[in-house]
Amino acid sequence: MYSLLLGGDALNPKSEISAVLTAWASYFLDTINPDDPKSTGKWRDARNKDIPGRNSIIDSEILLTFLVADAQLDEFGFDCSSQGGSEDVKNHPLYRCFYSANKNGKTFTYWNERVKRALKTYFIRNSNEDGRPTFASDSYLEDLSETLVSLENIETVDSYSFSLTTALYAKLLAERLKALFAADGEDEEVEFWSGISSDASDRISGALVGLISSFSVSSLKQDLWEEATGRRWPEVAGGVRSKQRLETVRSDLRAMGYSISPKSAFEIGWSWGPIEQKYIESQDRSVTEAAEQRTFSSENAPYLYFTINALDGIADLATPEIESGGILDSDQLAKASLLKSMAAMTSNYWMAITTADQTTQGPGRWEIETLPWRTADGQGSLYWNLFLSRLIMSFGTLSEAELSRFSSLAERMGESARITTPPFPEKTDQAISAIHYPGLEIELFSDDYEDGTKPAFRWLSFDFSAQLLKLVAQISKQSLEPNTRQRLLDLTDRLWRHLERRCGSGVGKSWDLFSNVYPNYDFFGEESGKFSKAEIKKSRSAVGLPVSNENVNSWYMTERVQEALVGVAIAERQKPRAAPEIQRLAISFAQEAQWWISTLEGDEDEIDEARRELEKCRELIADRPSMAFSRLITLVKMLEIEG
C-alpha cells in the first residue's frame, strides 16, 4: 500500500541505511578476528588500488559507514541494553545480518566483539610505535614531485576531519556502552570501552591540532582577484549585506593577529594540509610542537574542497551531544572553540562572496547562481558551486525564499552534471569526465617544493552525486514550505535512481560503477588505444569501473552515500509548515459542520458529541490541518445523513 502512495521509485532512507549496514557487516565486520589486535578485516579499498600502506582516511570511511547511523539515528544505535535478548536488538542490522541463517550462532556478543576489535584496530593502525596518532593519506595523493618525504608521512585536512568525526563518534559510543556495562557490573567490558574512549580522545586532540595548523588566510590585489574569478570584489559592488559581512570578517581576522590591507581582496579557509603558522593567537604549544615535527608545509592558501571537509568535521564539534556530553577535556574545548571561531569567519566570508547581490550578468542574481563557479586561481567547476552551497547550508540561516533559490540551484546542478538529464553526445559529453570520472582533479602546491611554482601532489574527487544528495537533505531539513519540500523530495528520488544504477549486484556496495549509468561513454578516450585489453581491464577495476561483472567495494563512495541517507532520514522527520490551502478548506468545512449542528434536532447526546468532535477539529487546524480536514469530512458526511 505504501509503495503505491509513495511511488515505486521513492527512496526509503531507513531501509537503504539498513542495507548498507548489512553489506558493511558482511563485507567488513564479519571478517574481523576479535583475537587479532592487528590489521584484520577488509580494510583496503579498490578505489585506492589495494595499496597496503596505512591510510587513515579509508579506515575512517569504513568505520563511519557504521558510526554515522549509530550516532545520529536512535533506531540504529548499538547500545543493545539487553546484550541480545530483546527484539530491539534483534532488529538491528548487524544482528539481523546472519541471524536468520544461524539463529543461535551470531548473537550480540558476536557483533560486540567484532565492533570492539574494529575500533581497537583502527587506533592501532593509525598510530606510531610510541602511540602518537598519525594521519596518513598516502593513496589519496598522486605524487608529482618525487622529491618529498614518503606519502605515509603526508597529512591532509581530509584525514584530520574524517579522523575527528570518527573519534568523536567512537567516543560517544564508548561512553554509552561503558555506562551500560557498568550498570550490569561487567568490569572487563567497562575496562575495554574506557580504553577505546582514551584512544579516541588522543586522536581527537591530534585532529584538532592538525585542523588549527591548516587554517589559511591569503590576500591579493583586487584587480587580480576580479580578473581571475570574473566577479567584482563584493566590497566594491556586492550589496550592503556582503559589505557588512566582509567588514566583520576583516575585524575578526585583525583580532586574531592577521594583517590585511583594507584595499586587498582576500580569502580564508583551509589549505590541504598544515602550513607555517603566521597568526598570533594560536601560539599553542601543542600546535607549535606538531609544526616542528613536520618536514614540509602546504601552500598558505585556502582550497575550497578541503575547506568544506574541514567545516564538516568542525560542525560535529557543535552538536549537542558533543558540547554537553563531557566528551572533550578542557584543552580540547579550548581548541574546539578556536576552530568554531575560524569556521564562523569562514562561513561568514563565503556567504558574503557567494550571495553578493551583483554579478556580471546583472543585479538580482547571486554569484553562486552562475555555473560553474570560478576560483581565485581561475579554475571553474560545478563542484565549487556544490561545496559552497553545502557550506552555506551548514552554517547559514536562510529564509524560505532563499532556500527555494538553493533548491533551484540544486536542480540545475543535477541537470548540468548529467545526473537528472542524459549526456549529449553520449560518448564524449565533457560533463561526465569532469564530474563523475575521473572527476575533479585538484593540484596541491607545497611551499617546500620548487618555491611553490609547481604542484607537489594531485587529489581526485568524484563524489558529486552523493554530495548533491547530501545538499538536498540539508535544504530539506531547513525548509518548511510544502512546495519547496515537494520539489526537494522529487529531486531526492531522481538522485537516488541515479545512484542505484551505479551499484554492483554483490553484497558489498560500490556506488561508483559509472558505466552502468553511462554505458556508451568512452571513459578512456584516445588513451585507451595505447594499452592492451588486460591493462585497460586492470585500470578500470582499480578506479571502480565495471569489468566482467566484477563488484568493487568502495568505502570512499559508500560512506558518503550513507551520510547522505542519514541526512535524508533526519530531514524526513522535519514537520512541514501547514499548507494554507488545506487550512482554508478545513475552516470552510468547520463552518459547514457548525451550520449542520445548529439545524439538528433530536438526541441531545449525539448533538453534544458532534459539537465535541467539531471543537477537536478546530484545535487541530493550526498545526495539523490535514488531520482536521479528514475528520471534518467524516463529520460533515455524518451530519448530512442525520439532517
XYZ file of C-alpha atoms in Angstrom:
643
model
C 0.000 0.000 0.000
C 2.705 2.486 0.995
C 4.636 1.862 -2.220
C 1.522 2.900 -4.138
C 1.222 6.085 -2.114
C 4.906 6.997 -2.349
C 5.570 5.731 -5.858
C 7.575 2.670 -6.808
C 10.877 4.575 -7.095
C 10.549 6.572 -3.869
C 13.609 6.439 -1.622
C 13.113 4.736 1.745
C 16.219 6.001 3.605
C 15.896 3.756 6.662
C 15.653 0.659 4.503
C 18.686 1.725 2.460
C 20.712 2.585 5.584
C 19.924 -0.869 6.902
C 21.020 -2.410 3.586
C 24.336 -0.536 3.714
C 24.931 -1.666 7.299
C 24.141 -5.237 6.319
C 26.677 -5.020 3.481
C 29.193 -3.461 5.888
C 28.632 -6.251 8.396
C 29.038 -8.948 5.766
C 31.892 -7.473 3.745
C 33.949 -5.975 6.560
C 32.851 -6.652 10.122
C 32.277 -10.375 9.702
C 35.908 -10.751 8.579
C 37.260 -9.259 11.813
C 39.066 -11.670 14.129
C 38.402 -10.450 17.669
C 41.546 -12.223 18.914
C 43.884 -10.471 16.450
C 44.852 -6.941 17.552
C 46.432 -6.020 14.238
C 45.101 -5.191 10.782
C 42.427 -7.815 10.304
C 39.330 -7.325 8.202
C 38.986 -5.967 4.704
C 40.403 -2.516 5.411
C 41.513 -1.933 1.819
C 39.564 -0.068 -0.836
C 39.624 -0.769 -4.579
C 39.489 2.963 -5.291
C 42.955 3.125 -3.764
C 44.310 0.126 -5.687
C 44.627 -2.053 -2.571
C 47.846 -0.293 -1.549
C 48.883 -1.967 1.725
C 50.246 1.219 3.336
C 48.344 2.830 6.191
C 45.643 5.240 5.138
C 43.659 6.867 7.915
C 41.055 8.253 5.504
C 39.986 4.832 4.205
C 39.998 3.423 7.735
C 37.827 6.328 8.914
C 35.428 5.896 5.983
C 34.950 2.229 6.842
C 34.074 2.923 10.479
C 31.913 5.968 9.669
C 29.738 3.766 7.467
C 28.569 2.321 10.792
C 29.186 5.184 13.239
C 27.248 7.929 11.397
C 23.984 5.978 11.669
C 24.810 4.873 15.217
C 25.377 8.463 16.382
C 22.542 10.248 14.572
C 19.621 7.796 14.394
C 18.315 6.161 17.581
C 16.963 3.106 15.793
C 20.468 2.284 14.531
C 22.221 2.868 17.852
C 24.405 -0.010 19.016
C 23.503 0.256 22.707
C 21.938 -3.200 22.869
C 20.933 -2.819 26.516
C 19.992 -6.471 26.937
C 23.038 -7.891 25.120
C 20.965 -9.809 22.602
C 17.763 -10.702 24.405
C 15.279 -8.104 23.218
C 13.502 -7.728 19.919
C 15.007 -4.242 19.533
C 18.474 -5.743 19.467
C 17.436 -8.467 17.046
C 16.129 -5.795 14.678
C 19.497 -4.055 14.481
C 21.037 -4.709 11.019
C 24.292 -6.006 12.497
C 22.435 -8.638 14.480
C 19.906 -9.405 11.745
C 22.547 -9.832 9.036
C 23.158 -13.515 9.776
C 20.563 -14.230 12.437
C 18.010 -15.829 10.086
C 20.617 -18.196 8.659
C 22.147 -19.100 12.000
C 19.581 -18.373 14.682
C 21.672 -19.221 17.723
C 25.154 -18.553 16.379
C 25.752 -14.859 15.814
C 24.332 -13.056 18.815
C 25.019 -9.630 20.270
C 28.237 -10.995 21.758
C 29.449 -11.919 18.273
C 28.843 -8.403 16.918
C 30.039 -6.698 20.083
C 33.406 -8.466 19.930
C 33.916 -7.548 16.280
C 32.892 -3.914 16.726
C 35.311 -3.762 19.664
C 38.157 -5.221 17.599
C 37.411 -2.993 14.590
C 37.615 0.117 16.768
C 40.768 -1.036 18.577
C 42.419 -1.949 15.282
C 41.596 1.477 13.853
C 43.553 3.232 16.585
C 46.464 0.757 16.361
C 46.707 1.057 12.569
C 46.789 4.827 12.706
C 49.367 5.409 15.435
C 53.138 5.419 15.663
C 55.019 2.879 17.745
C 55.033 5.408 20.568
C 51.236 5.650 20.365
C 51.049 9.112 18.773
C 48.146 9.358 16.291
C 49.108 9.525 12.610
C 47.052 10.940 9.752
C 48.483 9.414 6.600
C 46.652 9.993 3.316
C 49.077 8.120 1.035
C 46.984 6.522 -1.710
C 44.645 9.503 -1.956
C 47.620 11.534 -3.164
C 49.305 11.278 -6.521
C 52.915 12.333 -6.032
C 54.002 14.811 -8.720
C 57.205 15.944 -7.026
C 59.152 12.711 -6.476
C 61.295 14.679 -4.038
C 59.249 14.923 -0.848
C 59.051 12.546 2.095
C 57.195 9.248 1.931
C 53.474 9.581 1.253
C 52.844 7.825 4.555
C 54.108 10.990 6.262
C 51.952 13.432 4.304
C 48.983 14.549 6.377
C 45.918 16.266 4.906
C 42.850 18.133 6.113
C 40.651 15.277 4.884
C 42.428 12.922 7.263
C 42.106 15.341 10.187
C 38.415 15.964 9.518
C 37.441 12.326 8.930
C 39.523 11.263 11.934
C 37.908 13.913 14.149
C 34.393 12.748 13.284
C 35.340 9.080 13.646
C 36.985 9.637 17.024
C 34.105 11.797 18.315
C 31.503 9.197 17.334
C 33.672 6.350 18.636
C 33.988 8.098 21.988
C 30.230 8.722 22.130
C 29.649 5.010 21.546
C 32.324 4.027 24.061
C 30.881 6.261 26.777
C 27.371 4.917 26.198
C 28.485 1.289 26.318
C 30.795 1.909 29.265
C 27.856 3.224 31.295
C 25.674 0.332 30.164
C 28.170 -2.352 31.152
C 28.981 -0.576 34.421
C 25.299 -0.791 35.355
C 25.446 -4.548 34.697
C 28.656 -4.952 36.699
C 30.688 -6.192 33.710
C 34.100 -4.802 34.708
C 36.027 -6.314 31.788
C 33.773 -4.598 29.259
C 33.993 -1.319 31.172
C 37.799 -1.505 31.084
C 37.846 -2.165 27.340
C 35.480 0.682 26.433
C 37.388 3.012 28.746
C 40.474 2.220 26.674
C 38.621 2.973 23.430
C 37.437 6.262 24.924
C 41.027 7.158 25.831
C 42.341 6.219 22.358
C 39.592 8.285 20.754
C 40.446 11.253 22.964
C 44.101 11.151 21.859
C 43.024 11.110 18.213
C 40.597 13.984 18.770
C 43.470 16.070 20.168
C 45.712 15.272 17.191
C 42.965 16.069 14.668
C 42.156 19.391 16.378
C 45.826 20.424 16.223
C 46.011 19.415 12.554
C 42.950 21.461 11.616
C 44.199 24.519 13.501
C 47.576 24.169 11.747
C 45.893 24.092 8.326
C 43.799 27.262 8.621
C 44.833 29.753 5.962
C 44.314 33.381 5.017
C 45.633 34.783 1.742
C 45.312 38.180 0.091
C 45.960 39.659 -3.343
C 45.177 42.799 -5.268
C 41.511 43.324 -6.027
C 42.026 43.713 -9.766
C 43.915 40.406 -9.951
C 41.185 38.655 -7.963
C 38.481 40.101 -10.230
C 40.354 39.090 -13.383
C 40.801 35.500 -12.174
C 37.251 34.987 -10.884
C 35.303 37.072 -13.410
C 33.483 38.777 -10.497
C 33.559 42.183 -8.867
C 35.014 42.295 -5.377
C 31.887 42.493 -3.133
C 33.202 45.370 -1.026
C 33.260 47.420 -4.239
C 29.991 46.197 -5.783
C 28.207 43.462 -3.895
C 25.358 44.898 -1.854
C 25.155 46.181 1.715
C 24.860 42.746 3.325
C 28.025 41.399 1.684
C 29.997 44.536 2.568
C 28.941 44.320 6.220
C 29.888 40.646 6.420
C 33.333 41.252 4.933
C 33.863 44.171 7.305
C 33.108 41.864 10.235
C 35.480 39.195 8.913
C 38.307 41.739 8.496
C 37.784 42.860 12.090
C 37.808 39.282 13.405
C 40.972 38.475 11.462
C 42.726 41.547 12.908
C 41.735 40.399 16.394
C 43.349 37.048 15.640
C 46.601 38.670 14.542
C 46.283 38.833 10.759
C 47.136 41.994 8.886
C 45.249 42.538 5.631
C 45.341 45.734 3.591
C 41.916 47.460 3.533
C 42.054 47.601 -0.262
C 43.080 43.994 -0.819
C 40.900 41.098 -1.822
C 41.372 38.118 0.474
C 40.246 34.523 1.014
C 40.030 32.413 4.163
C 39.533 28.704 4.726
C 41.718 25.624 4.971
C 44.726 24.650 2.927
C 45.103 20.984 2.006
C 47.428 20.316 4.962
C 49.434 22.091 7.698
C 51.033 25.425 6.824
C 53.626 27.585 8.543
C 51.525 29.413 11.112
C 51.742 33.177 10.841
C 48.960 34.319 13.159
C 49.426 35.328 16.747
C 46.629 33.811 18.796
C 47.464 30.192 18.091
C 50.760 30.264 19.990
C 49.535 26.994 21.446
C 52.478 24.832 22.462
C 50.883 21.659 21.103
C 50.344 23.336 17.725
C 53.936 24.589 17.698
C 55.330 21.166 18.612
C 53.298 19.497 15.877
C 54.633 22.005 13.337
C 58.210 21.342 14.413
C 57.776 17.598 13.801
C 56.660 18.072 10.179
C 59.138 18.165 7.334
C 57.009 20.139 4.862
C 54.399 22.885 4.654
C 51.323 23.096 2.469
C 50.676 26.181 0.382
C 49.388 29.052 2.501
C 46.172 29.422 0.504
C 42.602 28.173 1.074
C 41.359 25.243 -1.027
C 37.570 25.037 -1.366
C 37.496 21.235 -1.364
C 39.434 20.962 1.886
C 37.609 23.926 3.425
C 34.211 22.245 3.172
C 35.634 18.979 4.530
C 37.241 20.818 7.451
C 33.933 22.520 8.192
C 32.125 19.167 8.112
C 34.343 17.933 10.931
C 34.088 21.188 12.906
C 30.285 21.090 12.595
C 30.357 17.798 14.518
C 32.041 19.635 17.413
C 28.966 21.861 17.674
C 26.388 19.086 18.054
C 24.506 18.992 21.392
C 25.864 15.515 22.225
C 29.468 16.750 21.952
C 29.004 20.179 23.529
C 27.068 18.988 26.560
C 28.149 15.358 26.857
C 31.518 15.819 28.547
C 33.256 14.300 25.523
C 36.019 16.935 25.330
C 38.519 17.854 28.046
C 39.417 21.469 28.864
C 42.317 21.660 26.380
C 40.170 20.150 23.620
C 37.335 22.552 24.415
C 39.737 25.496 24.005
C 40.936 24.204 20.624
C 37.355 23.430 19.564
C 36.365 26.991 20.473
C 39.176 28.381 18.298
C 38.113 26.153 15.386
C 34.486 27.236 15.755
C 35.639 30.864 15.540
C 37.585 30.020 12.395
C 34.534 28.249 10.978
C 32.264 31.210 11.758
C 34.637 33.616 9.996
C 34.984 31.276 7.033
C 31.247 30.762 6.592
C 30.605 34.500 7.008
C 33.234 35.245 4.369
C 31.913 32.755 1.820
C 28.316 33.802 2.390
C 29.378 37.368 1.584
C 31.120 36.232 -1.590
C 28.531 33.749 -2.851
C 25.356 35.738 -2.143
C 26.712 39.077 -3.331
C 23.849 40.936 -4.997
C 25.505 41.951 -8.222
C 27.150 39.834 -10.911
C 28.457 40.312 -14.407
C 25.036 39.085 -15.548
C 23.260 41.969 -13.870
C 21.736 42.790 -10.455
C 19.257 40.480 -8.793
C 21.324 37.306 -9.091
C 23.658 35.754 -6.585
C 27.191 34.976 -7.625
C 26.742 31.301 -6.749
C 23.808 31.037 -9.171
C 26.241 31.384 -12.080
C 27.510 27.974 -13.216
C 30.290 27.000 -12.968
C 31.920 28.855 -10.063
C 35.408 30.187 -10.737
C 38.047 30.233 -8.005
C 40.827 32.760 -7.490
C 43.218 30.553 -9.453
C 40.847 30.732 -12.428
C 39.578 27.128 -12.248
C 35.871 26.646 -12.944
C 33.857 23.636 -11.773
C 30.330 22.669 -10.688
C 31.993 21.099 -7.657
C 32.718 24.590 -6.320
C 29.037 25.598 -6.563
C 28.137 22.381 -4.753
C 30.741 22.730 -1.999
C 29.850 26.374 -1.378
C 26.135 25.582 -1.265
C 26.792 22.890 1.326
C 28.905 25.337 3.334
C 26.071 27.878 3.417
C 23.516 25.211 4.359
C 25.739 24.031 7.223
C 26.365 27.407 8.822
C 23.900 29.931 7.406
C 20.399 30.922 8.485
C 18.245 31.360 5.390
C 14.717 32.481 4.669
C 12.222 30.275 2.816
C 12.724 32.421 -0.307
C 16.492 31.828 -0.109
C 16.013 28.093 0.492
C 13.815 27.998 -2.612
C 16.651 29.593 -4.607
C 19.094 26.966 -3.391
C 16.567 24.267 -4.303
C 16.508 25.643 -7.840
C 20.312 25.729 -7.867
C 20.445 22.075 -6.759
C 18.077 21.137 -9.592
C 20.254 22.989 -12.106
C 23.406 21.283 -10.792
C 21.749 17.881 -11.181
C 20.991 18.699 -14.804
C 24.404 20.194 -15.581
C 26.141 17.163 -14.033
C 24.068 14.828 -16.264
C 22.524 13.157 -13.241
C 18.902 14.080 -13.943
C 19.378 14.571 -17.699
C 21.102 12.271 -20.228
C 24.571 13.083 -21.608
C 24.965 14.522 -25.081
C 26.868 13.448 -27.067
C 26.660 10.103 -25.292
C 30.290 9.092 -25.903
C 32.053 12.408 -25.358
C 29.964 14.693 -23.106
C 32.645 16.528 -21.108
C 30.398 16.780 -18.050
C 30.813 13.035 -17.453
C 34.597 13.141 -17.183
C 34.640 16.483 -15.322
C 32.116 15.373 -12.708
C 31.927 11.582 -12.444
C 35.203 10.047 -13.634
C 37.970 10.989 -13.357
C 36.088 13.884 -11.764
C 37.615 16.904 -10.098
C 41.409 16.967 -10.251
C 42.911 19.297 -7.656
C 46.576 20.252 -7.823
C 48.162 20.647 -4.398
C 51.068 23.053 -4.016
C 53.680 22.964 -1.276
C 55.830 25.818 -0.008
C 58.689 23.303 0.227
C 58.673 22.215 -3.408
C 60.310 24.457 -6.025
C 59.141 27.589 -4.220
C 55.527 26.616 -4.755
C 55.652 27.144 -8.522
C 54.718 23.542 -9.404
C 52.146 21.225 -7.855
C 53.557 18.648 -5.455
C 50.520 16.342 -5.499
C 47.243 15.734 -7.273
C 43.982 14.921 -5.491
C 40.964 13.304 -7.142
C 37.307 13.734 -6.163
C 34.354 12.071 -7.872
C 31.621 12.048 -5.223
C 29.426 14.758 -6.790
C 26.199 12.704 -6.814
C 26.434 11.697 -3.157
C 27.403 15.229 -2.133
C 24.449 16.658 -4.090
C 22.091 14.251 -2.303
C 23.564 15.432 0.998
C 22.975 19.072 -0.016
C 19.331 18.328 -0.876
C 18.919 16.709 2.551
C 20.445 19.795 4.194
C 17.986 22.097 2.420
C 15.083 19.775 3.251
C 15.961 19.898 6.963
C 15.628 23.687 6.955
C 12.680 24.233 4.624
C 9.131 24.101 5.972
C 7.379 25.307 2.830
C 5.339 22.456 1.271
C 6.029 23.299 -2.385
C 9.796 23.557 -1.810
C 9.823 20.313 0.153
C 7.924 18.539 -2.631
C 10.458 19.727 -5.209
C 13.274 18.512 -2.977
C 11.550 15.160 -2.471
C 11.237 14.717 -6.227
C 14.911 15.633 -6.700
C 15.928 13.221 -3.915
C 14.202 10.339 -5.692
C 15.815 11.234 -9.034
C 19.271 11.417 -7.456
C 18.677 8.087 -5.767
C 17.673 6.396 -9.015
C 20.977 7.601 -10.487
C 22.981 6.236 -7.528
C 21.116 2.928 -7.533
C 22.096 2.357 -11.145
C 25.753 2.771 -10.147
C 25.677 -0.148 -7.687
C 27.082 -3.580 -8.281
C 24.991 -6.665 -7.683
C 27.165 -8.192 -4.971
C 26.984 -7.940 -1.179
C 29.459 -5.068 -0.976
C 28.018 -1.767 -2.130
C 30.122 0.162 -4.629
C 28.097 3.146 -5.933
C 30.859 4.155 -8.364
C 30.235 1.796 -11.289
C 29.812 4.734 -13.625
C 29.484 2.796 -16.847
C 26.228 1.292 -15.506
C 24.748 4.785 -15.905
C 26.760 5.897 -18.942
C 27.271 2.637 -20.890
C 28.200 4.383 -24.143
C 30.645 6.884 -22.678
C 34.318 6.382 -23.559
C 35.948 6.894 -20.163
C 39.467 6.374 -21.505
C 39.077 8.127 -24.885
C 42.059 8.107 -27.215
C 44.292 6.971 -24.381
C 42.700 3.524 -24.478
C 44.486 2.798 -27.780
C 47.834 2.896 -26.001
C 47.057 -0.012 -23.692
C 46.327 -3.702 -24.064
C 42.917 -5.080 -23.126
C 44.436 -6.613 -19.987
C 45.886 -3.256 -18.916
C 42.607 -1.464 -19.552
C 40.742 -4.112 -17.564
C 43.160 -3.696 -14.664
C 42.852 0.105 -14.760
C 39.065 0.020 -14.926
C 38.914 -2.340 -11.962
C 41.221 -0.090 -9.949
C 39.066 3.010 -10.413
C 35.716 1.349 -9.879
C 34.583 0.859 -13.472
C 32.864 -2.495 -14.037
C 34.847 -5.275 -15.632
C 33.218 -8.626 -16.486
C 30.584 -8.249 -13.743
C 33.219 -7.756 -11.062
C 31.937 -5.939 -7.993
C 34.041 -3.230 -6.392
C 33.510 -2.182 -2.801
C 34.411 1.475 -2.500
C 34.338 2.770 1.059
C 35.019 6.231 -0.369
C 31.609 6.295 -2.019
C 29.749 4.061 0.436
C 30.498 6.315 3.416
C 29.350 9.400 1.514
C 26.136 7.732 0.378
C 25.481 6.550 3.938
C 25.967 10.102 5.228
C 23.525 11.403 2.639
C 20.966 8.705 3.514
C 21.187 9.584 7.209
C 20.655 13.244 6.260
C 17.569 12.334 4.217
C 16.188 10.235 7.103
C 16.632 13.166 9.509
C 15.076 15.603 7.011
C 12.003 13.384 6.667
C 11.306 13.916 10.362
C 11.116 17.666 9.885
C 7.455 18.584 10.042
C 6.430 20.723 7.042
C 4.633 24.003 7.507
C 0.875 23.655 7.379
C -0.413 24.358 3.882
C -2.665 27.467 3.950
C -4.884 25.981 1.238
C -5.744 22.983 3.437
C -6.253 25.268 6.419
C -8.751 27.353 4.457
C -10.626 24.221 3.339
C -10.674 22.901 6.908
C -12.068 26.202 8.165
C -14.782 26.104 5.487
C -15.756 22.548 6.447
C -15.756 23.536 10.125
C -18.168 26.361 9.342
C -20.397 23.980 7.382
C -20.314 21.461 10.232
C -21.277 24.236 12.659
C -24.285 25.088 10.475
C -25.396 21.459 10.290
C -25.113 21.075 14.081
C -27.193 24.212 14.638
C -30.024 22.756 12.495
C -30.089 19.317 14.114
C -32.965 18.203 16.271
C -33.323 15.068 18.332
C -30.910 13.205 20.616
C -29.014 15.834 22.644
C -26.220 13.388 23.491
C -25.486 12.844 19.779
C -25.563 16.606 19.134
C -23.154 17.218 22.052
C -20.819 14.526 20.700
C -20.841 16.242 17.292
C -20.005 19.574 18.972
C -17.081 17.986 20.858
C -15.732 16.480 17.637
C -16.009 19.867 15.933
C -14.032 21.529 18.744
C -11.288 18.888 18.468
C -11.074 19.527 14.727
C -10.809 23.288 15.262
C -7.921 22.726 17.692
C -6.101 20.713 15.000
C -6.499 23.236 12.174
C -3.491 25.415 13.118
C -0.852 22.662 13.416
C -2.386 19.602 11.749
C -4.785 20.890 9.078
C -4.720 17.654 7.062
C -5.891 15.638 10.076
C -8.541 18.262 10.858
C -9.703 18.286 7.245
C -10.025 14.482 7.164
C -12.042 14.365 10.386
C -14.258 17.252 9.305
C -15.150 15.494 6.040
C -16.291 12.475 8.066
C -18.195 14.723 10.479
C -19.996 16.670 7.740
C -20.996 13.465 5.923
C -22.440 12.088 9.173
C -24.321 15.341 9.849
C -25.727 15.374 6.318
C -27.129 11.881 6.917
C -28.532 12.865 10.310
C -30.008 16.060 8.821
